[in-house]
Structure formats: C-alpha cells, structure tokens
CSV table of C-alpha atoms in Angstrom, one decimal:
chain,number,residue,atom,x,y,z
A,1,MET,CA,112.1,30.5,69.6
A,2,LEU,CA,112.7,34.1,70.4
A,3,HIS,CA,113.0,37.0,68.0
A,4,PHE,CA,115.2,40.2,68.9
A,5,GLU,CA,116.7,43.4,67.2
A,6,THR,CA,120.3,44.3,67.6
A,7,HIS,CA,121.7,47.8,67.5
A,8,GLU,CA,122.1,47.3,63.7
A,9,SER,CA,118.4,46.5,63.4
A,10,GLN,CA,119.5,43.1,62.5
A,11,ARG,CA,116.9,40.2,63.3
A,12,GLN,CA,118.5,37.5,65.3
A,13,ILE,CA,117.1,34.5,66.7
A,14,LEU,CA,117.7,32.7,69.8
A,15,TYR,CA,116.6,29.1,70.2
A,16,THR,CA,115.9,27.5,73.6
A,17,ASN,CA,114.4,24.2,74.8
A,18,LEU,CA,112.6,26.3,77.8
A,19,GLY,CA,114.2,24.0,80.2
A,20,ALA,CA,118.0,24.7,79.5
A,21,ILE,CA,120.2,26.6,81.6
A,22,GLU,CA,122.4,27.0,78.6
A,23,VAL,CA,122.4,28.3,75.3
A,24,ILE,CA,121.7,25.8,72.6
A,25,ARG,CA,122.6,27.6,69.5
A,26,ILE,CA,123.4,30.9,68.4
A,27,SER,CA,123.0,32.4,64.7
A,28,LYS,CA,125.6,34.6,63.4
A,29,HIS,CA,126.4,38.2,64.0
A,30,ALA,CA,125.8,37.4,67.6
A,31,ASP,CA,129.2,38.3,68.9
A,32,GLY,CA,128.2,41.8,68.4
A,33,CYS,CA,125.7,41.7,71.0
A,34,ARG,CA,127.2,40.8,74.0
A,35,VAL,CA,125.2,41.2,77.0
A,36,ASP,CA,126.6,43.8,79.5
A,37,VAL,CA,126.3,41.5,82.7
A,38,HIS,CA,126.2,44.6,84.9
A,39,ALA,CA,123.7,46.6,83.3
A,40,PHE,CA,121.7,43.2,83.0
A,41,HIS,CA,122.0,42.7,86.8
A,42,HIS,CA,120.9,46.6,87.5
A,43,ASP,CA,117.8,46.1,84.9
A,44,GLN,CA,117.0,42.8,86.7
A,45,GLN,CA,117.0,44.1,90.3
A,46,LEU,CA,115.0,47.3,89.2
A,47,SER,CA,112.4,45.1,87.8
A,48,GLU,CA,112.2,43.5,91.3
A,49,LEU,CA,111.9,46.3,93.0
A,50,LYS,CA,109.1,47.3,90.7
A,51,ARG,CA,107.2,44.1,91.2
A,52,LEU,CA,107.7,44.5,95.1
A,53,ALA,CA,106.4,48.1,95.2
A,54,ALA,CA,103.2,46.9,93.3
A,55,GLU,CA,102.5,43.9,95.2
A,56,ASP,CA,103.9,44.7,98.7
A,57,PRO,CA,101.9,47.1,100.8
A,58,ARG,CA,105.3,48.0,102.9
A,59,PRO,CA,106.6,51.4,102.5
A,60,VAL,CA,108.8,51.9,99.6
A,61,SER,CA,112.0,52.7,101.5
A,62,GLU,CA,111.4,49.6,103.5
A,63,ILE,CA,111.1,47.5,100.5
A,64,TYR,CA,114.2,48.8,98.9
A,65,ASP,CA,116.2,48.4,102.2
A,66,LYS,CA,115.5,44.9,102.6
A,67,LEU,CA,116.1,44.1,98.9
A,68,ALA,CA,119.2,46.0,99.3
A,69,THR,CA,120.3,44.3,102.2
A,70,ASN,CA,119.9,40.9,100.7
A,71,ILE,CA,121.6,41.4,97.6
A,72,THR,CA,124.3,43.7,98.4
A,73,THR,CA,126.1,40.9,100.7
A,74,ILE,CA,127.1,39.6,97.2
A,75,LEU,CA,130.2,41.7,96.5
A,76,ASP,CA,130.4,40.9,92.8
A,77,THR,CA,127.0,42.5,92.2
A,78,ALA,CA,126.5,45.1,95.1
A,79,ALA,CA,128.2,48.0,93.1
A,80,TYR,CA,125.5,47.6,90.5
A,81,PHE,CA,122.2,47.3,92.5
A,82,PRO,CA,120.1,50.6,91.6
A,83,SER,CA,120.8,53.5,94.2
A,84,CYS,CA,117.7,54.6,96.1
A,85,ASP,CA,117.7,57.8,94.0
A,86,GLN,CA,117.4,55.7,90.9
A,87,ALA,CA,114.7,53.3,92.4
A,88,ARG,CA,112.3,55.6,94.2
A,89,ASN,CA,110.4,57.3,91.6
A,90,THR,CA,110.1,54.0,89.5
A,91,MET,CA,108.9,52.2,92.5
A,92,TYR,CA,106.3,54.8,93.3
A,93,TYR,CA,105.1,55.2,89.6
A,94,SER,CA,104.8,51.1,89.8
A,95,ARG,CA,102.7,51.3,93.0
A,96,THR,CA,100.5,53.8,91.5
A,97,LYS,CA,99.4,51.8,88.6
A,98,ARG,CA,97.4,49.5,90.9
A,99,TYR,CA,94.9,52.0,91.8
A,100,PRO,CA,92.2,53.5,89.6
A,101,ARG,CA,93.1,57.0,88.1
A,102,LEU,CA,91.6,60.0,90.0
A,103,PRO,CA,88.6,61.8,88.4
A,104,ALA,CA,89.4,65.4,87.3
A,105,ARG,CA,87.1,66.7,89.9
A,106,ARG,CA,86.7,66.0,93.6
A,107,GLN,CA,83.0,65.7,93.5
A,108,ASN,CA,83.5,62.8,91.3
A,109,ARG,CA,85.4,60.9,93.6
A,110,TRP,CA,84.0,57.6,95.3
A,111,LEU,CA,85.6,55.0,97.7
A,112,THR,CA,85.7,51.6,97.3
A,113,ALA,CA,85.2,49.3,100.2
A,114,GLU,CA,88.8,48.5,100.2
A,115,GLN,CA,89.3,52.1,101.0
A,116,THR,CA,86.9,52.5,103.7
A,117,THR,CA,87.6,49.2,105.7
A,118,THR,CA,90.7,47.9,107.3
A,119,LYS,CA,92.4,44.4,106.2
A,120,SER,CA,90.4,42.8,109.4
A,121,GLY,CA,87.1,44.3,108.0
A,122,ALA,CA,86.8,47.2,110.6
A,123,GLN,CA,85.2,50.2,109.5
A,124,PHE,CA,87.7,53.1,108.8
A,125,LEU,CA,85.8,55.9,107.2
A,126,MET,CA,84.2,57.9,109.8
A,127,TYR,CA,83.2,61.0,107.8
A,128,ASP,CA,82.9,62.1,104.5
A,129,SER,CA,81.4,65.6,103.9
A,130,PRO,CA,78.6,66.2,101.3
A,131,THR,CA,81.0,68.3,99.2
A,132,ASN,CA,83.8,65.8,99.7
A,133,ASP,CA,85.7,68.7,101.4
A,134,ILE,CA,86.4,66.8,104.7
A,135,LEU,CA,87.4,63.2,104.7
A,136,ILE,CA,88.0,61.5,108.2
A,137,PHE,CA,89.3,58.1,108.7
A,138,ALA,CA,89.3,56.2,112.2
A,139,THR,CA,88.4,53.0,113.6
A,140,LYS,CA,86.5,52.5,116.7
A,141,ALA,CA,89.6,51.2,118.5
A,142,GLY,CA,91.4,54.4,117.5
A,143,VAL,CA,88.8,56.5,119.1
A,144,ARG,CA,88.7,54.6,122.2
A,145,LEU,CA,92.6,55.4,122.5
A,146,LEU,CA,91.7,58.9,122.4
A,147,THR,CA,89.3,58.6,125.4
A,148,GLN,CA,92.0,57.0,127.2
A,149,SER,CA,94.8,59.6,126.6
A,150,ASN,CA,95.2,62.7,128.6
A,151,CYS,CA,97.5,64.1,125.7
A,152,TRP,CA,96.7,64.6,122.2
A,153,CYS,CA,99.1,65.8,119.4
A,154,GLY,CA,98.0,67.3,116.2
A,155,ASP,CA,99.9,67.3,113.1
A,156,GLU,CA,99.4,68.4,109.4
A,157,THR,CA,101.3,67.6,106.3
A,158,PHE,CA,101.1,69.0,102.7
A,159,LYS,CA,103.4,67.0,100.5
A,160,ILE,CA,101.5,63.6,100.5
A,161,VAL,CA,98.0,64.9,99.8
A,162,PRO,CA,96.1,64.1,96.5
A,163,SER,CA,95.9,67.2,94.5
A,164,TRP,CA,92.1,68.0,95.6
A,165,TYR,CA,93.2,68.4,99.0
A,166,GLN,CA,95.4,71.0,101.0
A,167,GLN,CA,96.5,69.0,103.8
A,168,PHE,CA,96.6,65.7,105.9
A,169,PHE,CA,96.0,66.5,109.3
A,170,THR,CA,96.2,63.6,111.9
A,171,LEU,CA,95.4,63.3,115.7
A,172,HIS,CA,98.1,61.2,117.9
A,173,VAL,CA,98.3,59.7,121.2
A,174,PHE,CA,101.5,58.5,123.2
A,175,MET,CA,101.3,54.8,123.8
A,176,ARG,CA,104.1,52.8,125.5
A,177,GLY,CA,106.7,55.7,124.7
A,178,GLU,CA,105.6,56.1,121.1
A,179,LEU,CA,103.3,58.7,119.3
A,180,LEU,CA,100.6,56.6,117.4
A,181,PRO,CA,98.3,58.0,114.9
A,182,VAL,CA,94.6,57.3,115.4
A,183,VAL,CA,92.5,59.8,113.4
A,184,TYR,CA,93.5,61.0,109.9
A,185,CYS,CA,91.7,63.7,107.9
A,186,LEU,CA,92.1,65.2,104.3
A,187,THR,CA,90.8,68.7,104.1
A,188,VAL,CA,90.1,71.0,101.2
A,189,ARG,CA,91.1,74.0,103.6
A,190,LYS,CA,93.0,74.7,106.9
A,191,ASP,CA,90.5,77.1,108.7
A,192,LEU,CA,88.6,77.4,111.8
A,193,SER,CA,85.5,75.6,110.6
A,194,THR,CA,87.3,73.0,109.1
A,195,TYR,CA,89.2,72.0,112.3
A,196,SER,CA,86.1,72.6,114.4
A,197,ARG,CA,84.0,70.0,112.4
A,198,ILE,CA,86.8,67.5,112.5
A,199,PHE,CA,86.7,67.7,116.3
A,200,GLU,CA,82.6,67.7,116.3
A,201,VAL,CA,82.6,64.5,114.3
A,202,VAL,CA,85.2,62.7,116.6
A,203,TYR,CA,83.4,64.0,119.7
A,204,PHE,CA,80.0,62.7,118.3
A,205,LYS,CA,81.7,59.6,117.4
A,206,ALA,CA,82.9,58.9,120.8
A,207,GLU,CA,79.8,59.8,122.6
A,208,VAL,CA,77.6,57.9,120.6
A,209,GLU,CA,79.1,54.6,119.8
A,210,LEU,CA,81.4,54.5,122.9
A,211,GLY,CA,79.4,56.4,125.4
A,212,VAL,CA,82.2,58.6,126.5
A,213,GLN,CA,82.9,62.3,126.5
A,214,LEU,CA,86.3,63.6,124.9
A,215,ASP,CA,87.9,65.9,127.4
A,216,PRO,CA,92.1,65.7,127.0
A,217,ALA,CA,94.1,67.5,129.9
A,218,LYS,CA,96.7,68.6,127.3
A,219,PHE,CA,96.7,69.0,123.4
A,220,VAL,CA,100.2,69.6,121.9
A,221,CYS,CA,100.1,71.2,118.3
A,222,ASP,CA,101.8,74.0,116.3
A,223,PHE,CA,101.3,77.6,116.3
A,224,GLU,CA,98.3,77.9,113.6
A,225,ALA,CA,95.9,80.5,114.8
A,226,ALA,CA,92.8,78.6,113.4
A,227,LEU,CA,93.6,75.2,115.2
A,228,ILE,CA,94.3,76.7,118.4
A,229,THR,CA,90.9,78.6,118.4
A,230,ALA,CA,89.3,75.3,117.2
A,231,ILE,CA,90.7,73.4,120.2
A,232,GLU,CA,89.8,76.0,122.6
A,233,GLY,CA,86.3,76.1,121.2
A,234,SER,CA,85.8,72.4,121.4
A,235,PHE,CA,87.6,71.6,124.4
A,236,PRO,CA,87.8,74.5,126.8
A,237,ASN,CA,89.1,72.7,129.5
A,238,THR,CA,92.1,71.6,127.9
A,239,ARG,CA,95.6,73.2,128.3
A,240,LEU,CA,97.4,73.9,125.2
A,241,GLN,CA,101.1,73.5,124.7
A,242,GLY,CA,103.1,74.4,121.3
A,243,CYS,CA,104.9,72.0,119.5
A,244,PHE,CA,108.9,72.2,120.6
A,245,PHE,CA,109.6,71.1,117.1
A,246,HIS,CA,107.7,73.7,115.5
A,247,ILE,CA,109.2,76.6,117.9
A,248,CYS,CA,112.5,75.3,116.9
A,249,GLN,CA,111.6,75.3,113.3
A,250,ALA,CA,110.4,78.9,113.6
A,251,VAL,CA,113.5,80.1,115.3
A,252,LEU,CA,115.6,78.7,112.5
A,253,TRP,CA,113.5,80.3,109.9
A,254,GLN,CA,114.0,83.7,111.6
A,255,VAL,CA,117.8,82.9,111.6
A,256,GLY,CA,117.6,82.8,107.7
A,257,GLN,CA,115.3,85.8,107.5
A,258,PHE,CA,117.8,87.9,109.3
A,259,GLY,CA,120.6,86.9,107.0
A,260,LEU,CA,122.3,84.8,110.0
A,261,GLY,CA,122.1,81.4,107.9
A,262,ASN,CA,126.0,81.3,107.4
A,263,HIS,CA,126.7,82.7,110.7
A,264,TYR,CA,124.8,79.8,112.3
A,265,ALA,CA,126.4,77.1,110.1
A,266,ASN,CA,130.0,78.3,110.6
A,267,ASN,CA,130.0,80.3,113.9
A,268,GLN,CA,129.8,78.1,117.0
A,269,GLU,CA,129.0,81.0,119.4
A,270,VAL,CA,126.1,82.1,117.1
A,271,ARG,CA,125.1,78.4,117.0
A,272,LYS,CA,125.1,78.0,120.7
A,273,LYS,CA,122.9,81.2,121.5
A,274,VAL,CA,120.5,80.4,118.9
A,275,LYS,CA,120.1,76.6,120.5
A,276,MET,CA,120.0,78.4,124.0
A,277,LEU,CA,117.1,80.6,122.6
A,278,MET,CA,115.4,77.4,121.4
A,279,ALA,CA,115.8,76.0,124.9
A,280,ILE,CA,114.1,78.9,126.5
A,281,SER,CA,110.8,78.1,125.3
A,282,ILE,CA,110.7,74.9,127.8
A,283,PHE,CA,110.6,77.5,130.6
A,284,ALA,CA,107.5,79.7,131.2
A,285,GLY,CA,106.7,83.2,132.7
A,286,GLU,CA,109.4,85.4,134.2
A,287,SER,CA,111.8,82.7,133.7
A,288,SER,CA,111.5,82.7,129.9
A,289,ALA,CA,112.0,86.4,130.0
A,290,ARG,CA,115.0,86.2,132.3
A,291,GLY,CA,116.5,83.8,130.2
A,292,VAL,CA,116.3,86.2,126.9
A,293,ARG,CA,117.8,88.8,128.9
A,294,ASN,CA,120.8,86.6,129.8
A,295,LEU,CA,121.2,85.9,126.2
A,296,LYS,CA,122.0,89.6,125.6
A,297,CYS,CA,120.1,89.1,122.5
A,298,TRP,CA,117.6,91.7,123.0
A,299,GLY,CA,115.8,93.4,126.1
A,300,VAL,CA,112.8,92.2,127.1
A,301,GLY,CA,110.1,93.9,129.4
C-alpha cells in the first residue's frame, strides 16, 4: 500500500499486489491527479542518467551519448529525453557523492589505496610532497613510454583541479599517431621550482626503477617562461618547440586586444591575413620574417 499527497494536500492511497502491471483499485479524487506521461518519462531518464553517472566510471558525456542514442530511437519519447545541459550538472553532482568530502585544508588531505593504484593493482602515485603542494601520478609503464619517446609534450589545464591546487600539468608522448598522457601532476604553483621538481622526480624514477636516463630530443610546450626555463635546466640537450595551438590562441587574443574581433568574424580578407600570420610560425628565421613583410601588416628588420 502506497500513500501519496495530491497538489491539494489530500491524502490518497494506491493499492498494488507488487506483481501487477495494472492498477487494481483507485480511491476517489484520483481523476484530478493524472500523471503527465512525458514529464514522467523525462524524470525517469534523468534518474537513470544519475544512477549511471554514480556507478559507471566512463566520462559523463559518453554515458549521456550512449543512453541518448538508445532512447531516442523511439520517436514517441525522443523529444522528452533530458537535454545535455539539463543532465550534465545533475550527473556530475551524482558522481561526486560517491567520493568523500574534501577536508577544509590541503594539509589534511589523505589518499586511499583506490586513489593511489590502478585497477590492475599497479602503483600510480609517484610522488607526494611533504607539504602536499605537488602530487605526481604515473605508472612504471608510463615512465617507460617516456624513455622510448623522442618527443614529449607538456600541457596544463586549470578548470578541473580541486580547489587546493592551481593547475593540472601533464606530460604526453606520441603513440601510434595519438597523443597519450603518461604523467599527471597537481600543483599549487606554476613556477620554476615546481616544474624543476616534477622533472627531477620523473628523472629519478626512470633512473632508479628502469635504469635509464631521460633525454628527449624534442619538447613541445606553450610559451610559459617558468616551464621553458625548467626544461632547459633539466634537459639541456633537448630542443624546445612552441605549441602551434597556443601560438594561434595567442594571435587570436591579440586580435581581440586590438579591437579587430568583429573584422575577423565578418571580413574574409582580415580573417585570411590573420590565418596567414598564424601559418608563418611554421617557418623559422629569415623565412618567417619575410613572410610577415609580405603580409604588409608591419615592417620587420
């Protein structure tokens, strides 16, 4: 027997035999409490998305796309499936409830065995600084990939880190044409000492556990001065190469700074010149300077 309240706060009773697929008996006043089938379907699917987000380790976007693909093949219900914007925050919130609440201070943080090992049982936590300001995660297999790669790539992101940390720094290698992350670092600061410490730990790990010395031929990164200086100090024989994506990003930022955003968006000739300017970064030395002069944007040398 189930009790529920109507909008008029009138107590109603629904009787079932727990195995029925139809209503056995309905009390009076039920006609005024018709179920909105579409709203019911929407809420049902949202609940399923929440359940999957909490139980399934796959990315939230992948979970949503998979369920949406299965459900939206039914035309009668496709229009009432929750939109990605409606579901995203709910799914993330449902997922966070799986994990213990973070302590107020970074110094009180502690890591469980589940957080320091992989699903196969391999050690994943490489380094935890005494003051908890640098966390480095990598497996022995990941470090071995660094030793086998002539080209490393460094990248940072800031939007997905816990509130205690400033950035999430990763080291990548190319493997079968794909860029594969192998070292993951959470850091409180993004300065020379932090980057130098990361490279020192990774270098020591490779030397002690694998018996090899890390010496990449090339390192691709953005144009952050502290990172560049740390790379030059840790790997003096390594050739530095700026990231093409970041140089294009910087050019577009300058387009906005000079008030050319509308021209870039609406004027095909301006857009063409800006993209040609981005492409010049592929060339080096005098070829690059000559390309800028040919654009007639400004004089060089």
